[in-house]
Amino acid sequence: MKYPCIAIPIKKGEPARKFLVELGILDKYLKISSENGELYIPIERELTQEELDELPEEAKQIEREFESHEKILTLEDILGFTPGYEIVGDIALIEADEPEAQRIADALLKVHKHVKTVLGAVSAVEGEFRTRRFKVLAGEQRTETVHKDHGCKYKVDLARAYFTPRLSTERQRIVSQIGENDVVLDMFAGVGPYSIPIAKKCKKVIAMDKNPDAIHFLKENVKLNSIGNIEVLEGDANEIARNFEGIADHVLMNLPHSADAFLDAAIYVTALQGVIHYYGMTHEDDLFDSSIGLIEAAAKKVGRSIEVVECRTVRSYAPHQYNVCIEVRVI
């Protein structure tokens, strides 16, 4: 079948293409072709004489056969709806009890060509190490992957250590606050999504976690990213942080369900004028005040005080529940 198009010398083709785009008549479903120094640009309708006059005088309006672009399928094309999911490395995650979970898993493999495995979560985040249980719904039988974010790589087994790509923007916000001479203590480092990009900017990072699997992958990721200024420690932050009195210019407390239990240790390690980045899960009726009160009380116990730097909502977590970040300077 022949379609209307503009024939024009190749050297004058790009301005013509841009003009047709501006008119909104470039046929995006057909491939532009060339032959014998001529470029053939498919259009959805014939040009008026006035429109044709806007093109170089060599331009001709003709009809010609074209190859079609393959239609890019979307999840909605296949399923009739857009499901909720997230992608870590080459693994896609959905809820195992999602209606039509198997159809969704198969569709994800078709649409996202780089995805090799689809996992269905069969539990919420649970236990002391905040891990989830999964079953493989489609693709390769594994839960381990390498996730890339802002120039860093994170090897992680999603069934053995907590990791979410959803906090990428929040992590970069923290990274932007770090100075080259700062010492940073990450109390709940996990596989290193805060510690590793921060280490690229600062003097030293002390990264700790109680989960031995998280520590294993954190050490792998330190090597993977060629980082030389991270001290990795396995153990309870309440105990091992006591070895670093007043050393930290920034203290990260990204354990939002129970960070309050570690406030005494956080105050202990924070340098004069140092900043604590405290994460919590709070109700919409009391987003910040109660948490600020807890931080203030911990500081007061040892004769210190705090100055609130910023309070922000990071994301919605559950109905009426929010993941928040409270940043305070310790004086």
Short mmCIF file of C-alpha atoms in Angstrom, two decimals:
data_model
loop_
_atom_site.label_atom_id
_atom_site.label_comp_id
_atom_site.label_asym_id
_atom_site.label_seq_id
_atom_site.Cartn_x
_atom_site.Cartn_y
_atom_site.Cartn_z
CA MET A 1 0.00 0.00 0.00
CA LYS A 2 1.23 3.48 -0.85
CA TYR A 3 1.17 6.38 1.58
CA PRO A 4 1.60 10.16 1.10
CA CYS A 5 5.09 11.43 1.83
CA ILE A 6 7.57 14.23 1.24
CA ALA A 7 10.56 13.45 -0.95
CA ILE A 8 13.54 15.72 -0.33
CA PRO A 9 17.34 15.59 -0.67
CA ILE A 10 18.86 13.92 2.39
CA LYS A 11 20.98 16.98 3.27
CA LYS A 12 17.79 19.05 3.67
CA GLY A 13 15.77 16.30 5.31
CA GLU A 14 16.10 17.19 9.00
CA PRO A 15 14.62 20.72 8.75
CA ALA A 16 11.77 19.26 6.70
CA ARG A 17 11.16 16.54 9.28
CA LYS A 18 11.06 19.10 12.10
CA PHE A 19 8.57 21.21 10.12
CA LEU A 20 6.29 18.21 9.62
CA VAL A 21 6.54 17.40 13.35
CA GLU A 22 5.51 20.97 14.17
CA LEU A 23 2.52 20.59 11.86
CA GLY A 24 1.63 17.40 13.71
CA ILE A 25 1.34 15.33 10.52
CA LEU A 26 4.48 13.14 10.60
CA ASP A 27 3.27 9.53 10.41
CA LYS A 28 4.99 7.94 13.41
CA TYR A 29 3.80 4.44 12.53
CA LEU A 30 5.81 4.33 9.29
CA LYS A 31 9.59 4.26 8.96
CA ILE A 32 11.33 7.14 7.17
CA SER A 33 13.32 5.70 4.24
CA SER A 34 16.02 6.85 1.84
CA GLU A 35 17.20 5.92 -1.63
CA ASN A 36 19.61 7.44 -4.16
CA GLY A 37 20.23 10.57 -2.06
CA GLU A 38 16.52 11.21 -1.44
CA LEU A 39 14.77 11.06 1.92
CA TYR A 40 11.14 9.95 2.03
CA ILE A 41 9.19 11.22 5.05
CA PRO A 42 5.73 9.66 5.53
CA ILE A 43 2.87 12.02 6.46
CA GLU A 44 -0.65 11.46 7.74
CA ARG A 45 -2.25 13.73 5.13
CA GLU A 46 -1.30 15.67 2.04
CA LEU A 47 0.12 19.15 2.55
CA THR A 48 -1.72 22.22 1.39
CA GLN A 49 0.11 24.32 -1.20
CA GLU A 50 0.81 26.94 1.47
CA GLU A 51 2.40 24.30 3.72
CA LEU A 52 4.41 22.85 0.85
CA ASP A 53 5.75 26.32 0.08
CA GLU A 54 7.29 26.43 3.57
CA LEU A 55 9.60 23.55 2.63
CA PRO A 56 12.73 23.85 0.45
CA GLU A 57 11.87 24.10 -3.23
CA GLU A 58 13.32 20.64 -3.89
CA ALA A 59 10.58 19.04 -1.73
CA LYS A 60 8.02 17.00 -3.63
CA GLN A 61 4.78 15.48 -2.41
CA ILE A 62 4.41 11.91 -3.67
CA GLU A 63 3.07 8.50 -2.65
CA ARG A 64 5.28 5.56 -1.77
CA GLU A 65 5.29 2.25 0.07
CA PHE A 66 6.76 2.25 3.61
CA GLU A 67 7.63 -0.29 6.27
CA SER A 68 5.67 -0.04 9.52
CA HIS A 69 7.23 0.43 12.94
CA GLU A 70 6.51 -2.46 15.24
CA LYS A 71 3.91 -1.30 17.74
CA ILE A 72 5.38 -1.02 21.21
CA LEU A 73 3.08 -2.99 23.46
CA THR A 74 2.21 -1.59 26.88
CA LEU A 75 0.97 -3.46 29.92
CA GLU A 76 -2.41 -1.86 29.37
CA ASP A 77 -2.48 -3.17 25.78
CA ILE A 78 -1.94 -6.72 27.04
CA LEU A 79 -3.87 -6.69 30.32
CA GLY A 80 -6.49 -4.01 29.84
CA PHE A 81 -5.18 -2.21 32.95
CA THR A 82 -1.88 -0.98 34.41
CA PRO A 83 -0.79 -3.05 37.43
CA GLY A 84 1.29 -1.89 40.37
CA TYR A 85 4.88 -3.13 40.28
CA GLU A 86 8.47 -2.07 40.83
CA ILE A 87 11.71 -3.10 39.18
CA VAL A 88 14.98 -3.80 40.97
CA GLY A 89 17.79 -4.53 38.54
CA ASP A 90 16.41 -7.15 36.16
CA ILE A 91 13.74 -8.37 38.60
CA ALA A 92 10.15 -7.10 38.67
CA LEU A 93 8.17 -7.27 41.91
CA ILE A 94 4.42 -7.59 42.33
CA GLU A 95 2.15 -8.88 45.09
CA ALA A 96 1.61 -12.64 44.80
CA ASP A 97 -2.06 -12.30 45.79
CA GLU A 98 -2.68 -9.69 43.07
CA PRO A 99 -5.68 -10.71 40.96
CA GLU A 100 -4.34 -12.20 37.72
CA ALA A 101 -0.80 -12.26 39.15
CA GLN A 102 0.36 -14.83 36.59
CA ARG A 103 -0.96 -12.79 33.64
CA ILE A 104 0.74 -9.69 35.04
CA ALA A 105 4.05 -11.56 35.43
CA ASP A 106 3.95 -12.86 31.86
CA ALA A 107 3.07 -9.38 30.55
CA LEU A 108 5.95 -7.78 32.45
CA LEU A 109 8.42 -10.09 30.73
CA LYS A 110 6.98 -9.17 27.33
CA VAL A 111 6.93 -5.41 27.88
CA HIS A 112 10.18 -4.95 29.85
CA LYS A 113 12.76 -6.77 27.76
CA HIS A 114 15.52 -6.33 30.35
CA VAL A 115 13.45 -8.02 33.09
CA LYS A 116 14.46 -11.66 33.48
CA THR A 117 12.49 -12.63 36.60
CA VAL A 118 9.14 -11.67 38.09
CA LEU A 119 8.73 -12.24 41.81
CA GLY A 120 5.47 -12.31 43.71
CA ALA A 121 5.73 -11.16 47.33
CA VAL A 122 3.99 -13.66 49.61
CA SER A 123 4.58 -11.63 52.78
CA ALA A 124 4.86 -8.06 53.93
CA VAL A 125 8.20 -6.71 55.15
CA GLU A 126 8.72 -8.74 58.30
CA GLY A 127 11.15 -9.72 61.04
CA GLU A 128 14.12 -8.01 62.59
CA PHE A 129 15.89 -7.73 59.24
CA ARG A 130 12.83 -6.38 57.36
CA THR A 131 12.90 -8.94 54.56
CA ARG A 132 10.08 -10.32 52.42
CA ARG A 133 9.28 -13.82 51.19
CA PHE A 134 8.80 -14.29 47.44
CA LYS A 135 7.87 -16.88 44.89
CA VAL A 136 9.02 -16.82 41.27
CA LEU A 137 6.05 -16.21 38.99
CA ALA A 138 7.88 -16.02 35.67
CA GLY A 139 11.39 -16.12 34.25
CA GLU A 140 14.60 -17.22 35.92
CA GLN A 141 14.51 -18.93 39.33
CA ARG A 142 16.38 -16.39 41.48
CA THR A 143 15.99 -13.48 43.88
CA GLU A 144 19.45 -11.95 43.40
CA THR A 145 20.17 -9.07 41.04
CA VAL A 146 22.30 -5.97 40.49
CA HIS A 147 20.46 -2.65 40.59
CA LYS A 148 21.95 0.50 39.05
CA ASP A 149 21.10 3.95 40.39
CA HIS A 150 22.80 7.34 39.86
CA GLY A 151 26.07 5.78 38.76
CA CYS A 152 26.24 3.19 41.56
CA LYS A 153 25.65 -0.57 41.47
CA TYR A 154 23.98 -2.58 44.23
CA LYS A 155 24.12 -6.35 44.33
CA VAL A 156 21.26 -7.63 46.48
CA ASP A 157 19.26 -10.75 47.20
CA LEU A 158 15.74 -9.43 47.74
CA ALA A 159 14.80 -12.38 49.95
CA ARG A 160 17.79 -11.84 52.26
CA ALA A 161 18.17 -8.05 52.57
CA TYR A 162 15.78 -5.11 52.30
CA PHE A 163 16.08 -2.86 49.26
CA THR A 164 13.68 -0.50 47.53
CA PRO A 165 14.24 1.64 44.43
CA ARG A 166 11.48 3.99 45.55
CA LEU A 167 13.79 6.03 47.78
CA SER A 168 16.23 6.95 45.00
CA THR A 169 15.24 10.63 45.00
CA GLU A 170 15.36 10.80 48.79
CA ARG A 171 18.82 9.25 48.85
CA GLN A 172 20.11 11.79 46.37
CA ARG A 173 18.64 14.58 48.49
CA ILE A 174 20.74 13.40 51.43
CA VAL A 175 23.83 12.97 49.25
CA SER A 176 23.51 16.62 48.16
CA GLN A 177 23.93 17.74 51.80
CA ILE A 178 27.23 15.98 52.38
CA GLY A 179 30.55 17.86 52.34
CA GLU A 180 33.96 16.55 51.31
CA ASN A 181 35.36 16.69 54.85
CA ASP A 182 32.33 15.11 56.54
CA VAL A 183 32.29 11.88 58.49
CA VAL A 184 28.97 10.06 58.06
CA LEU A 185 27.61 7.25 60.22
CA ASP A 186 24.91 5.07 58.64
CA MET A 187 23.25 3.16 61.49
CA PHE A 188 21.14 0.86 59.30
CA ALA A 189 23.16 0.64 56.11
CA GLY A 190 21.61 -2.41 54.47
CA VAL A 191 23.36 -3.18 51.16
CA GLY A 192 24.63 0.42 50.95
CA PRO A 193 22.18 2.58 48.97
CA TYR A 194 22.95 5.58 51.20
CA SER A 195 26.51 4.76 52.26
CA ILE A 196 28.00 4.14 48.82
CA PRO A 197 26.93 7.35 47.00
CA ILE A 198 27.70 9.36 50.15
CA ALA A 199 31.20 7.85 50.34
CA LYS A 200 31.93 9.23 46.90
CA LYS A 201 31.52 12.74 48.34
CA CYS A 202 32.83 12.67 51.89
CA LYS A 203 35.89 11.91 53.99
CA LYS A 204 34.62 8.68 55.58
CA VAL A 205 31.49 6.56 56.06
CA ILE A 206 30.95 4.20 58.98
CA ALA A 207 28.28 1.75 57.82
CA MET A 208 26.66 -0.77 60.15
CA ASP A 209 23.86 -3.30 60.03
CA LYS A 210 22.69 -6.22 62.15
CA ASN A 211 21.68 -8.41 59.19
CA PRO A 212 24.69 -10.58 58.20
CA ASP A 213 23.31 -11.00 54.67
CA ALA A 214 23.02 -7.24 54.24
CA ILE A 215 26.61 -6.87 55.46
CA HIS A 216 27.73 -9.52 52.97
CA PHE A 217 26.21 -7.59 50.06
CA LEU A 218 27.39 -4.25 51.43
CA LYS A 219 30.98 -5.52 51.34
CA GLU A 220 30.39 -6.82 47.80
CA ASN A 221 29.02 -3.43 46.77
CA VAL A 222 31.94 -1.55 48.29
CA LYS A 223 34.19 -3.57 45.96
CA LEU A 224 31.77 -3.33 43.03
CA ASN A 225 31.84 0.48 43.24
CA SER A 226 35.57 0.74 44.05
CA ILE A 227 34.96 2.60 47.32
CA GLY A 228 37.87 2.86 49.74
CA ASN A 229 36.54 5.06 52.55
CA ILE A 230 33.76 2.92 54.08
CA GLU A 231 34.22 1.05 57.35
CA VAL A 232 31.71 -1.82 57.39
CA LEU A 233 30.56 -3.17 60.75
CA GLU A 234 28.15 -5.99 61.56
CA GLY A 235 26.11 -5.72 64.73
CA ASP A 236 23.46 -3.87 66.73
CA ALA A 237 23.81 -0.13 66.14
CA ASN A 238 22.93 0.56 69.78
CA GLU A 239 26.07 -1.30 70.79
CA ILE A 240 28.70 -0.70 68.10
CA ALA A 241 27.86 2.98 67.65
CA ARG A 242 29.16 3.49 71.18
CA ASN A 243 32.67 3.16 69.78
CA PHE A 244 32.32 6.46 67.89
CA GLU A 245 31.53 9.18 70.42
CA GLY A 246 30.98 12.59 68.83
CA ILE A 247 32.54 11.64 65.49
CA ALA A 248 29.72 12.02 62.96
CA ASP A 249 28.83 15.17 61.03
CA HIS A 250 25.78 13.32 59.68
CA VAL A 251 23.94 10.35 61.21
CA LEU A 252 21.52 8.37 59.06
CA MET A 253 18.65 6.62 60.84
CA ASN A 254 16.75 4.94 58.04
CA LEU A 255 14.84 2.35 60.06
CA PRO A 256 11.45 4.05 60.01
CA HIS A 257 9.45 1.55 62.05
CA SER A 258 11.79 1.53 65.05
CA ALA A 259 14.47 4.22 64.73
CA ASP A 260 13.29 5.80 67.99
CA ALA A 261 14.85 2.88 69.91
CA PHE A 262 18.29 4.01 68.70
CA LEU A 263 18.10 7.73 69.47
CA ASP A 264 20.39 7.61 72.51
CA ALA A 265 23.14 6.03 70.40
CA ALA A 266 22.54 8.50 67.57
CA ILE A 267 22.94 11.49 69.89
CA TYR A 268 26.09 9.89 71.34
CA VAL A 269 27.85 9.65 67.97
CA THR A 270 26.79 13.04 66.61
CA ALA A 271 29.42 15.77 66.55
CA LEU A 272 28.72 19.30 67.76
CA GLN A 273 26.57 20.93 65.06
CA GLY A 274 26.16 17.51 63.42
CA VAL A 275 22.88 16.58 61.72
CA ILE A 276 20.70 13.54 62.41
CA HIS A 277 18.51 12.36 59.52
CA TYR A 278 15.71 10.53 61.35
CA TYR A 279 13.13 8.48 59.45
CA GLY A 280 9.82 7.45 60.93
CA MET A 281 6.37 6.07 60.07
CA THR A 282 3.77 8.45 61.43
CA HIS A 283 0.03 9.08 61.28
CA GLU A 284 -1.21 12.01 59.23
CA ASP A 285 -2.60 13.61 62.41
CA ASP A 286 0.88 13.73 63.98
CA LEU A 287 3.45 13.72 61.21
CA PHE A 288 6.38 15.33 63.04
CA ASP A 289 5.68 16.68 66.54
CA SER A 290 5.87 13.43 68.54
CA SER A 291 9.04 12.31 66.78
CA ILE A 292 10.69 15.68 67.35
CA GLY A 293 9.77 15.31 71.00
CA LEU A 294 11.52 11.93 71.17
CA ILE A 295 14.70 13.29 69.58
CA GLU A 296 14.62 16.32 71.88
CA ALA A 297 14.23 14.11 74.97
CA ALA A 298 17.17 11.89 73.93
CA ALA A 299 19.39 14.96 73.51
CA LYS A 300 18.27 16.47 76.81
CA LYS A 301 19.26 13.31 78.70
CA VAL A 302 22.93 14.03 77.97
CA GLY A 303 22.74 17.79 78.29
CA ARG A 304 22.42 18.56 74.59
CA SER A 305 19.72 20.27 72.56
CA ILE A 306 18.46 20.16 68.99
CA GLU A 307 17.52 22.61 66.29
CA VAL A 308 15.03 21.36 63.68
CA VAL A 309 16.51 21.82 60.20
CA GLU A 310 13.75 20.33 58.05
CA CYS A 311 10.69 18.09 58.28
CA ARG A 312 9.39 16.40 55.16
CA THR A 313 7.02 13.69 54.00
CA VAL A 314 9.00 11.17 51.95
CA ARG A 315 6.12 9.01 50.69
CA SER A 316 2.73 7.59 51.55
CA TYR A 317 3.13 4.18 53.20
CA ALA A 318 -0.39 3.02 54.08
CA PRO A 319 -3.80 4.68 54.50
CA HIS A 320 -3.20 7.73 56.71
CA GLN A 321 0.41 6.61 57.37
CA TYR A 322 3.48 8.38 56.00
CA ASN A 323 7.19 7.78 55.83
CA VAL A 324 8.72 11.03 57.10
CA CYS A 325 12.21 12.44 57.50
CA ILE A 326 13.08 14.80 60.32
CA GLU A 327 16.49 16.47 60.19
CA VAL A 328 17.86 18.06 63.34
CA ARG A 329 21.12 19.75 64.21
CA VAL A 330 22.52 18.61 67.55
CA ILE A 331 24.04 21.36 69.68
#
